[in-house]
Protein backbone atom coordinates (compact mmCIF):
# COMPACT_ATOMS: atom_id res chain seq x y z
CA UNK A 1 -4.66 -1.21 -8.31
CA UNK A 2 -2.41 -3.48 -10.18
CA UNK A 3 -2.68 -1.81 -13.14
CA UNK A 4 -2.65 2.23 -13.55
CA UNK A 5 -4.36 1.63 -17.35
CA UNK A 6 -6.82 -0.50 -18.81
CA UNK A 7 -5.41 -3.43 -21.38
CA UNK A 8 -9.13 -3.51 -22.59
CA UNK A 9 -10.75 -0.50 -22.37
CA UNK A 10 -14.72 -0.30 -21.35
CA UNK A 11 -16.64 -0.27 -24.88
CA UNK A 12 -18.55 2.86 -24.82
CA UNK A 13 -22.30 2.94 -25.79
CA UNK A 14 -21.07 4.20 -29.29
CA UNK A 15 -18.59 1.10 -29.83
CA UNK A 16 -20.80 -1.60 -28.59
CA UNK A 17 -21.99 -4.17 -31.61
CA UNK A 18 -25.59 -4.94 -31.79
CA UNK A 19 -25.00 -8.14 -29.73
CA UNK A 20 -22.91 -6.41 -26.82
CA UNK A 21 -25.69 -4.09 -26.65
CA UNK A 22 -28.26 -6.52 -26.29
CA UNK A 23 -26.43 -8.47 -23.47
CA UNK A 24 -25.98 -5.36 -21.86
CA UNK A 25 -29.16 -3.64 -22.18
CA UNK A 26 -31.15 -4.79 -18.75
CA UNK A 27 -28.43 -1.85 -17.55
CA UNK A 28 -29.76 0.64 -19.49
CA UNK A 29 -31.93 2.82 -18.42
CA UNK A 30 -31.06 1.83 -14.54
CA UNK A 31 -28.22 3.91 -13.88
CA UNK A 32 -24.72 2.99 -14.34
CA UNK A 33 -22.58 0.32 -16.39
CA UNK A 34 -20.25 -0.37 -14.58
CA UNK A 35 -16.64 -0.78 -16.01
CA UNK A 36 -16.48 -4.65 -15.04
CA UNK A 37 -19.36 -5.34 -17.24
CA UNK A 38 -18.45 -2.67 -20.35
CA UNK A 39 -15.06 -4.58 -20.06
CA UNK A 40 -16.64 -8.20 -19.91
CA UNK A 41 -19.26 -7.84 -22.54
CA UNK A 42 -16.46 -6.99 -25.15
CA UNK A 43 -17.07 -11.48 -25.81
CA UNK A 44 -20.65 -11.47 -25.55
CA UNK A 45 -21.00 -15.55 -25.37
CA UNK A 46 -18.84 -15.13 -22.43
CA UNK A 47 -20.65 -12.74 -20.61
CA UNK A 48 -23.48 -14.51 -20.94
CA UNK A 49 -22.47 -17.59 -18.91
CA UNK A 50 -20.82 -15.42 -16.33
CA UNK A 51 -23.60 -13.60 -15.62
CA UNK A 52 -25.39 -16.69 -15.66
CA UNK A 53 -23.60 -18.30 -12.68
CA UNK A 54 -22.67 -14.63 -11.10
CA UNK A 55 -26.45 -14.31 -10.69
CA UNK A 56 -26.91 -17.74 -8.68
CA UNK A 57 -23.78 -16.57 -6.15
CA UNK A 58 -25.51 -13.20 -5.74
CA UNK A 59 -28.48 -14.73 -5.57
CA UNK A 60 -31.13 -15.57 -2.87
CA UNK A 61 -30.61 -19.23 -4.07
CA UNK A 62 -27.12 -18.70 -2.28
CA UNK A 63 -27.66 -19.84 0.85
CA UNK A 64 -24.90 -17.10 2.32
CA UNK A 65 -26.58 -14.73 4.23
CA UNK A 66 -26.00 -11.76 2.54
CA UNK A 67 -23.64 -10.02 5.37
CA UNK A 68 -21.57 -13.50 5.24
CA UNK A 69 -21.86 -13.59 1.88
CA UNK A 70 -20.24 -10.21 1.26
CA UNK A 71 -17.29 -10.79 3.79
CA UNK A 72 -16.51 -14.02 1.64
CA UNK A 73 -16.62 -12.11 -1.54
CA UNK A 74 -14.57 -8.75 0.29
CA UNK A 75 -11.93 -11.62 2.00
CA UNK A 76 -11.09 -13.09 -1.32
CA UNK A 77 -11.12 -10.04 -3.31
CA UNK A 78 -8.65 -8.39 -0.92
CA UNK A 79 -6.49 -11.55 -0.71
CA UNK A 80 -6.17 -11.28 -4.49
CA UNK A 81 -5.61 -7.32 -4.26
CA UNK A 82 -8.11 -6.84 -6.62
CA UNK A 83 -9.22 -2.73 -5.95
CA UNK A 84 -12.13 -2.69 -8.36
CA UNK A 85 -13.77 -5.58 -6.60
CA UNK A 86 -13.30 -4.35 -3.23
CA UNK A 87 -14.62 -0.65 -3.80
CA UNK A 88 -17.84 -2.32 -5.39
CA UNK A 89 -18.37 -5.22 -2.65
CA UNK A 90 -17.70 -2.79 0.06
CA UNK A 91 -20.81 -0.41 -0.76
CA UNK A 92 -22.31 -3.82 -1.14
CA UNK A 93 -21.46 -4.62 2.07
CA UNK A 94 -22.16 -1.45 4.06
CA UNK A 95 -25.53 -1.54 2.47
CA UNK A 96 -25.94 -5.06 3.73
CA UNK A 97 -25.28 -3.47 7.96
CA UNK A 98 -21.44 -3.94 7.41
CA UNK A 99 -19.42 -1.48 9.83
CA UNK A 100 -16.06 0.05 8.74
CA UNK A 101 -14.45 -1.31 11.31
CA UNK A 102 -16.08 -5.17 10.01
CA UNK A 103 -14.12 -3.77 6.80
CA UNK A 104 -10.75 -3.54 8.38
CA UNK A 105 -11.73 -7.26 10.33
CA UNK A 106 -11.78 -8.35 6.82
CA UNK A 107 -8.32 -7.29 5.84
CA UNK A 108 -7.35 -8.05 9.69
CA UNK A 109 -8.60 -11.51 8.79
CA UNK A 110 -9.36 -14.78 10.72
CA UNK A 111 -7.57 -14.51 13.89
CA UNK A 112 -9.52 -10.81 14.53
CA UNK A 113 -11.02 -11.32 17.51
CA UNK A 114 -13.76 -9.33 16.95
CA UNK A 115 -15.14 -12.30 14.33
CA UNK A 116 -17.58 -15.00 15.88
CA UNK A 117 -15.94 -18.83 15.48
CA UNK A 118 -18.16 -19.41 12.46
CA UNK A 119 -17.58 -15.79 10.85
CA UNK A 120 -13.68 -16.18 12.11
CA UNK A 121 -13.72 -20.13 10.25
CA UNK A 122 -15.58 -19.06 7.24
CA UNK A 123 -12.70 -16.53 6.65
CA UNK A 124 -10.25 -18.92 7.16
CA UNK A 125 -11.99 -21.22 4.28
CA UNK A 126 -11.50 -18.13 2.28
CA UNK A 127 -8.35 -17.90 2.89
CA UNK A 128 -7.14 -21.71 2.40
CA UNK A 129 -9.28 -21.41 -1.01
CA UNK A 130 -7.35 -18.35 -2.13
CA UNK A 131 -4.33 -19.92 -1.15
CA UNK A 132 -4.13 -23.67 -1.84
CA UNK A 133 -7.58 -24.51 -3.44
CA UNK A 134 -8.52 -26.46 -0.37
CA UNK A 135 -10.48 -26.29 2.95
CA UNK A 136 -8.49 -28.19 5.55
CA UNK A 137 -10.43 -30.67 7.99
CA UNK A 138 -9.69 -28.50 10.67
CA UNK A 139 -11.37 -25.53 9.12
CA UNK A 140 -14.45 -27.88 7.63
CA UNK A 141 -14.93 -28.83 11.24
CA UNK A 142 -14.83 -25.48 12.11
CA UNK A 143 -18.11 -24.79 9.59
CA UNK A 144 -19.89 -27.37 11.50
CA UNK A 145 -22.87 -24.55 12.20
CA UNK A 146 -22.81 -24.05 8.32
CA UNK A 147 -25.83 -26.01 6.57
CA UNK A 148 -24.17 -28.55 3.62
CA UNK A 149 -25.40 -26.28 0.93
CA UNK A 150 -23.75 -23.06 2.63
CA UNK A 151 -20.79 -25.01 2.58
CA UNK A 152 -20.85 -25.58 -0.52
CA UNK A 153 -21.93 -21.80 -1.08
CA UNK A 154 -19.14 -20.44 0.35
CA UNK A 155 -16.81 -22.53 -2.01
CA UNK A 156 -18.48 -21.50 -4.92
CA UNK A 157 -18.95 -18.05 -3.85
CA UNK A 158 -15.15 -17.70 -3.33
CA UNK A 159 -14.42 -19.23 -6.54
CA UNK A 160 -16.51 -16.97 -8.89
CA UNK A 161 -14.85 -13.82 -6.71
CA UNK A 162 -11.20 -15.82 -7.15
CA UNK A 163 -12.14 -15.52 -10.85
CA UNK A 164 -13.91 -12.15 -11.19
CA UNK A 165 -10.56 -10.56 -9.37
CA UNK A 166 -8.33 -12.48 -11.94
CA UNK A 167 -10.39 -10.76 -14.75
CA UNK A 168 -10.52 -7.44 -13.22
CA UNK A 169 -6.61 -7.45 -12.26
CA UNK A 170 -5.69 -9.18 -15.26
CA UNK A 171 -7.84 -6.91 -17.60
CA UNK A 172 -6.60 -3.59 -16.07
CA UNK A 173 -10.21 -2.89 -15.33
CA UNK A 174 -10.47 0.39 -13.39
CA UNK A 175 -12.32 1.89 -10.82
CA UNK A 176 -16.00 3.46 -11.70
CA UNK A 177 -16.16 7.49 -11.29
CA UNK A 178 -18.09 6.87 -7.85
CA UNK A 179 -15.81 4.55 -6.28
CA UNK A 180 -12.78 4.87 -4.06
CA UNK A 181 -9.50 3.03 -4.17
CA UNK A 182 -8.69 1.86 -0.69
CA UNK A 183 -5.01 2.65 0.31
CA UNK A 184 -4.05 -0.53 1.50
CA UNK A 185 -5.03 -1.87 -2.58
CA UNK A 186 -2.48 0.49 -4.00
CA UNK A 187 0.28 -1.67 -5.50
């Protein structure tokens, strides 16, 4: 975790404004808030769009499949060392038929050998995204079994994770009672 405290603490159901409430309230009743989204929904208008575009990437309009989807997401959350994400993504992923050891792949990277040449390219993307903003033509060649759209997918998917792990580092958010930090996040 970057940060051992909160800079904006999650609004508790007591604090929340009518309006935060509202935005909030298809949670309710399901379960769990999670901190991420008590956190976010402190700027209601915000959270709004976010969600908004957060559902397409999670979303069966994503043309990701879900296991490659989830390694994109886990790759660029653990190239920004953002814990929260991680934890979250990586139930995500195990419920999606990810393996520990495909965990540690992930923070192995590319060059595991373990990844296919697609898998071990679409990690690579990640990591040229999370580092320079840009897929090289090498790598894009690399994607060539990669549809246009899941192309594109994969750029946008690593984008809204690049910005959800600025939020959640940035904001202090910490982890949910029911997730674990992974030791190799600790600062």
């Amino acid at each position: 975790m970057r940060l051992q405290k909160a800079r904006f603490l999650p609004l508790t159901d007591e604090e929340m404004t009518p309006k935060q409430k509202e935005v909030l309230e298809p949670f309710f009743g399901r379960g769990q808030v999670f901190n991420i989204f008590r956190t976010l929904s402190r700027i209601p208008e915000a959270y709004k769009g976010f969600m908004a575009w957060g559902g397409y990437v999670l979303s069966r309009k994503n043309d990701l499949p879900v296991r490659e989807r989830e390694m994109v997401i886990l790759r660029t959350g653990y190239n920004w060392k953002a814990a929260y994400e991680w934890a979250q993504h990586e139930r995500i992923g195990k419920q999606a038929g990810m393996t520990d050891a495909e965990m540690q792949q992930i923070k192995n990277g590319p060059s595991d050998p373990a990844w296919t040449p697609t898998e071990s390219a679409m990690l690579q993307a990640v990591d040229e995204l999370t580092s320079d903003s840009f897929i090289t033509d090498e790598t894009w060649a690399k994607l060539s079994e990669l549809t246009d759209k899941q192309k594109m997918d994969l750029v946008f998917t690593t984008g809204q994770y690049t910005q959800v792990c600025m939020m959640l580092n940035s904001f202090g958010v910490q982890l949910d009672d029911d997730l674990t930090l992974d030791p190799d996040l600790v600062k």
